[in-house]
Amino acid sequence: MLRPSAKGRLTVVVVTHDHAETIEGCLQAARVAGPAGTRLLVMDNASSDGTADLARGVAGVEVIETGANLGFSAAMNRGILGSRSELVLALGPDVLLEPGFFEALAPALGPGVAMATGLLLDLNDPGRIDDAGTVLTRGRQFKSRGAGQPDRAQYPAGDVLAVCGGCCLLRRDAAEDLLLGGELFDEDF
């Protein structure tokens, strides 16, 4: 059972299921990108490839084994809602944060802004955009802005409809207000 963490500035929650190839790099980059005292929490969804053990080998990482593959959303909800930090970063296990990420993104949060994200680049092709925020098209479909396009700095900071759950910084106090049916991330997704 996940116990609420001590209140601090930032908790980084990473959900895993068989991510042995990427988890160490993800956690090491997150530790460098976060402020001193950042809590690194891995919610492991019954990995069979040693992911949980590899995560435990990274200094300062707490691993919660869920006992089953709950799915990304359910495990992320448990991690975020179990945190008492001022800010929580939902992070995919294949995301490598750059140094200074947190300091650059945190000021975007404030009154009326509950979540923020950075530009996500393709891990295998860092010159190509994976996600620059979610927008609603004229045809009323949700679309990841810039997905698959070369990164030419064409998406400056600004408002988007939604952010990718693979890299989402949120104010913990706003998380309770954003719950729908007790879920922050849709567990049917």
mmCIF file of C-alpha atoms in Angstrom:
data_model
loop_
_atom_site.group_PDB
_atom_site.id
_atom_site.type_symbol
_atom_site.label_atom_id
_atom_site.label_comp_id
_atom_site.label_asym_id
_atom_site.label_seq_id
_atom_site.Cartn_x
_atom_site.Cartn_y
_atom_site.Cartn_z
ATOM 1 C CA MET A 1 0.000 0.000 0.000
ATOM 2 C CA LEU A 2 1.265 3.461 -0.910
ATOM 3 C CA ARG A 3 1.551 5.816 2.026
ATOM 4 C CA PRO A 4 1.392 9.579 1.478
ATOM 5 C CA SER A 5 4.874 11.033 1.197
ATOM 6 C CA ALA A 6 6.252 13.836 3.271
ATOM 7 C CA LYS A 7 5.453 17.221 1.825
ATOM 8 C CA GLY A 8 8.286 18.655 -0.251
ATOM 9 C CA ARG A 9 8.767 20.685 -3.396
ATOM 10 C CA LEU A 10 8.657 17.960 -6.090
ATOM 11 C CA THR A 11 7.829 14.294 -6.538
ATOM 12 C CA VAL A 12 8.621 12.645 -9.870
ATOM 13 C CA VAL A 13 6.336 9.659 -10.515
ATOM 14 C CA VAL A 14 7.433 7.155 -13.178
ATOM 15 C CA VAL A 15 5.193 4.221 -14.122
ATOM 16 C CA THR A 16 6.939 1.151 -15.488
ATOM 17 C CA HIS A 17 6.133 -2.222 -17.003
ATOM 18 C CA ASP A 18 9.152 -3.977 -18.515
ATOM 19 C CA HIS A 19 11.231 -0.830 -19.121
ATOM 20 C CA ALA A 20 14.645 -2.223 -18.176
ATOM 21 C CA GLU A 21 16.244 -0.628 -21.249
ATOM 22 C CA THR A 22 15.287 2.947 -20.341
ATOM 23 C CA ILE A 23 14.556 3.249 -16.613
ATOM 24 C CA GLU A 24 18.063 3.977 -15.315
ATOM 25 C CA GLY A 25 18.671 6.799 -17.800
ATOM 26 C CA CYS A 26 15.228 8.246 -17.123
ATOM 27 C CA LEU A 27 15.742 8.311 -13.357
ATOM 28 C CA GLN A 28 19.293 9.664 -13.521
ATOM 29 C CA ALA A 29 18.184 12.482 -15.831
ATOM 30 C CA ALA A 30 15.201 13.253 -13.575
ATOM 31 C CA ARG A 31 17.453 13.487 -10.536
ATOM 32 C CA VAL A 32 19.695 16.011 -12.305
ATOM 33 C CA ALA A 33 16.734 18.014 -13.667
ATOM 34 C CA GLY A 34 14.932 18.326 -10.316
ATOM 35 C CA PRO A 35 15.773 20.534 -7.365
ATOM 36 C CA ALA A 36 17.589 19.187 -4.304
ATOM 37 C CA GLY A 37 15.277 16.997 -2.255
ATOM 38 C CA THR A 38 13.232 15.773 -5.221
ATOM 39 C CA ARG A 39 11.463 12.508 -4.445
ATOM 40 C CA LEU A 40 11.827 9.916 -7.228
ATOM 41 C CA LEU A 41 9.031 7.345 -7.132
ATOM 42 C CA VAL A 42 8.683 4.384 -9.480
ATOM 43 C CA MET A 43 5.321 2.637 -9.648
ATOM 44 C CA ASP A 44 6.245 -0.734 -11.151
ATOM 45 C CA ASN A 45 3.411 -2.635 -12.833
ATOM 46 C CA ALA A 46 4.670 -6.210 -12.344
ATOM 47 C CA SER A 47 7.701 -5.978 -14.615
ATOM 48 C CA SER A 48 9.258 -9.311 -15.509
ATOM 49 C CA ASP A 49 12.520 -7.938 -16.955
ATOM 50 C CA GLY A 50 14.191 -6.641 -13.784
ATOM 51 C CA THR A 51 12.971 -3.048 -14.133
ATOM 52 C CA ALA A 52 12.126 -2.706 -10.433
ATOM 53 C CA ASP A 53 15.583 -3.934 -9.356
ATOM 54 C CA LEU A 54 17.319 -1.610 -11.820
ATOM 55 C CA ALA A 55 15.280 1.327 -10.488
ATOM 56 C CA ARG A 56 16.208 0.430 -6.903
ATOM 57 C CA GLY A 57 19.860 0.579 -7.976
ATOM 58 C CA VAL A 58 19.572 4.283 -8.734
ATOM 59 C CA ALA A 59 20.406 6.305 -5.608
ATOM 60 C CA GLY A 60 17.432 7.875 -3.856
ATOM 61 C CA VAL A 61 14.711 6.053 -5.816
ATOM 62 C CA GLU A 62 11.680 4.586 -4.057
ATOM 63 C CA VAL A 63 10.003 1.674 -5.844
ATOM 64 C CA ILE A 64 6.424 0.614 -5.200
ATOM 65 C CA GLU A 65 5.555 -2.716 -6.804
ATOM 66 C CA THR A 66 1.842 -2.703 -7.631
ATOM 67 C CA GLY A 67 1.661 -6.515 -7.782
ATOM 68 C CA ALA A 68 -0.111 -6.515 -11.149
ATOM 69 C CA ASN A 69 -0.151 -4.563 -14.373
ATOM 70 C CA LEU A 70 -2.670 -1.902 -13.369
ATOM 71 C CA GLY A 71 -2.001 0.095 -16.525
ATOM 72 C CA PHE A 72 -0.293 3.469 -16.815
ATOM 73 C CA SER A 73 -3.218 5.597 -15.661
ATOM 74 C CA ALA A 74 -4.156 3.616 -12.547
ATOM 75 C CA ALA A 75 -0.547 3.378 -11.363
ATOM 76 C CA MET A 76 0.079 7.065 -12.104
ATOM 77 C CA ASN A 77 -3.066 8.048 -10.206
ATOM 78 C CA ARG A 78 -1.874 6.090 -7.166
ATOM 79 C CA GLY A 79 1.554 7.711 -7.318
ATOM 80 C CA ILE A 80 0.287 11.266 -7.760
ATOM 81 C CA LEU A 81 -2.532 11.045 -5.235
ATOM 82 C CA GLY A 82 -0.192 9.401 -2.711
ATOM 83 C CA SER A 83 2.207 12.318 -2.968
ATOM 84 C CA ARG A 84 2.046 15.356 -0.718
ATOM 85 C CA SER A 85 4.619 17.388 -2.605
ATOM 86 C CA GLU A 86 3.784 20.873 -3.787
ATOM 87 C CA LEU A 87 4.421 19.785 -7.394
ATOM 88 C CA VAL A 88 4.272 16.395 -9.094
ATOM 89 C CA LEU A 89 5.861 15.432 -12.398
ATOM 90 C CA ALA A 90 4.206 12.512 -14.213
ATOM 91 C CA LEU A 91 7.005 11.054 -16.296
ATOM 92 C CA GLY A 92 7.192 8.212 -18.796
ATOM 93 C CA PRO A 93 10.061 5.753 -18.325
ATOM 94 C CA ASP A 94 11.375 6.545 -21.792
ATOM 95 C CA VAL A 95 11.667 10.302 -21.193
ATOM 96 C CA LEU A 96 15.073 11.899 -20.622
ATOM 97 C CA LEU A 97 14.774 15.323 -19.002
ATOM 98 C CA GLU A 98 17.386 17.931 -19.782
ATOM 99 C CA PRO A 99 19.196 19.766 -16.967
ATOM 100 C CA GLY A 100 17.236 22.878 -16.042
ATOM 101 C CA PHE A 101 13.905 21.376 -17.145
ATOM 102 C CA PHE A 102 12.176 21.866 -13.811
ATOM 103 C CA GLU A 103 13.433 25.421 -13.269
ATOM 104 C CA ALA A 104 12.281 26.363 -16.786
ATOM 105 C CA LEU A 105 8.828 24.778 -16.502
ATOM 106 C CA ALA A 106 7.776 25.389 -12.879
ATOM 107 C CA PRO A 107 7.183 29.156 -13.310
ATOM 108 C CA ALA A 108 4.452 28.348 -15.869
ATOM 109 C CA LEU A 109 2.297 27.018 -13.023
ATOM 110 C CA GLY A 110 0.311 29.473 -11.001
ATOM 111 C CA PRO A 111 -3.197 30.777 -10.485
ATOM 112 C CA GLY A 112 -5.399 29.340 -13.208
ATOM 113 C CA VAL A 113 -2.658 27.007 -14.516
ATOM 114 C CA ALA A 114 -2.734 23.519 -13.040
ATOM 115 C CA MET A 115 -0.497 21.641 -15.512
ATOM 116 C CA ALA A 116 2.400 22.341 -17.833
ATOM 117 C CA THR A 117 4.603 20.357 -20.171
ATOM 118 C CA GLY A 118 7.727 20.822 -22.192
ATOM 119 C CA LEU A 119 8.459 19.959 -25.791
ATOM 120 C CA LEU A 120 8.810 16.180 -26.089
ATOM 121 C CA LEU A 121 11.272 14.982 -28.711
ATOM 122 C CA ASP A 122 11.450 11.479 -30.136
ATOM 123 C CA LEU A 123 13.924 9.422 -28.092
ATOM 124 C CA ASN A 124 15.225 7.666 -31.220
ATOM 125 C CA ASP A 125 15.271 10.810 -33.381
ATOM 126 C CA PRO A 126 15.863 13.833 -31.103
ATOM 127 C CA GLY A 127 15.402 16.234 -33.993
ATOM 128 C CA ARG A 128 11.788 15.124 -34.400
ATOM 129 C CA ILE A 129 8.833 16.196 -32.223
ATOM 130 C CA ASP A 130 6.880 13.591 -30.301
ATOM 131 C CA ASP A 131 4.460 16.007 -28.625
ATOM 132 C CA ALA A 132 4.154 19.768 -28.172
ATOM 133 C CA GLY A 133 0.834 19.739 -26.343
ATOM 134 C CA THR A 134 -2.637 18.589 -27.334
ATOM 135 C CA VAL A 135 -4.882 20.773 -29.450
ATOM 136 C CA LEU A 136 -8.409 20.463 -30.823
ATOM 137 C CA THR A 137 -8.564 20.484 -34.627
ATOM 138 C CA ARG A 138 -11.265 22.163 -36.693
ATOM 139 C CA GLY A 139 -12.706 18.689 -37.201
ATOM 140 C CA ARG A 140 -13.044 18.475 -33.397
ATOM 141 C CA GLN A 141 -10.408 15.811 -32.952
ATOM 142 C CA PHE A 142 -7.661 15.856 -30.366
ATOM 143 C CA LYS A 143 -4.192 15.941 -31.895
ATOM 144 C CA SER A 144 -0.654 15.986 -30.528
ATOM 145 C CA ARG A 145 0.718 19.256 -31.838
ATOM 146 C CA GLY A 146 3.790 18.748 -34.007
ATOM 147 C CA ALA A 147 3.891 14.929 -33.748
ATOM 148 C CA GLY A 148 6.401 13.541 -36.253
ATOM 149 C CA GLN A 149 7.542 16.948 -37.501
ATOM 150 C CA PRO A 150 11.166 18.103 -37.475
ATOM 151 C CA ASP A 151 11.836 20.412 -34.508
ATOM 152 C CA ARG A 152 12.444 23.886 -35.868
ATOM 153 C CA ALA A 153 11.348 25.738 -32.713
ATOM 154 C CA GLN A 154 7.985 26.292 -34.388
ATOM 155 C CA TYR A 155 6.008 25.732 -31.173
ATOM 156 C CA PRO A 156 6.836 28.430 -28.629
ATOM 157 C CA ALA A 157 5.501 28.321 -25.099
ATOM 158 C CA GLY A 158 1.804 28.964 -24.870
ATOM 159 C CA ASP A 159 -1.573 27.567 -23.996
ATOM 160 C CA VAL A 160 -2.669 24.116 -25.156
ATOM 161 C CA LEU A 161 -5.859 22.187 -24.471
ATOM 162 C CA ALA A 162 -4.125 19.300 -22.711
ATOM 163 C CA VAL A 163 -0.674 17.917 -21.960
ATOM 164 C CA CYS A 164 0.881 14.509 -22.541
ATOM 165 C CA GLY A 165 0.828 12.219 -19.506
ATOM 166 C CA GLY A 166 4.354 11.142 -20.396
ATOM 167 C CA CYS A 167 5.720 14.450 -19.120
ATOM 168 C CA CYS A 168 3.288 16.539 -17.151
ATOM 169 C CA LEU A 169 4.125 18.875 -14.277
ATOM 170 C CA LEU A 170 1.159 19.664 -12.061
ATOM 171 C CA ARG A 171 0.321 21.505 -8.907
ATOM 172 C CA ARG A 172 -0.604 18.852 -6.351
ATOM 173 C CA ASP A 173 -3.296 21.082 -4.827
ATOM 174 C CA ALA A 174 -5.004 21.246 -8.235
ATOM 175 C CA ALA A 175 -4.978 17.460 -8.655
ATOM 176 C CA GLU A 176 -7.906 17.038 -6.268
ATOM 177 C CA ASP A 177 -9.918 19.615 -8.227
ATOM 178 C CA LEU A 178 -9.222 17.832 -11.521
ATOM 179 C CA LEU A 179 -10.459 14.410 -10.394
ATOM 180 C CA LEU A 180 -13.281 12.917 -12.412
ATOM 181 C CA GLY A 181 -14.800 9.837 -10.841
ATOM 182 C CA GLY A 182 -11.857 9.702 -8.434
ATOM 183 C CA GLU A 183 -9.339 9.603 -11.312
ATOM 184 C CA LEU A 184 -6.884 12.193 -12.532
ATOM 185 C CA PHE A 185 -5.758 10.066 -15.494
ATOM 186 C CA ASP A 186 -8.590 8.142 -17.177
ATOM 187 C CA GLU A 187 -8.066 4.520 -16.163
ATOM 188 C CA ASP A 188 -10.094 3.270 -19.125
ATOM 189 C CA PHE A 189 -7.595 4.818 -21.536
#
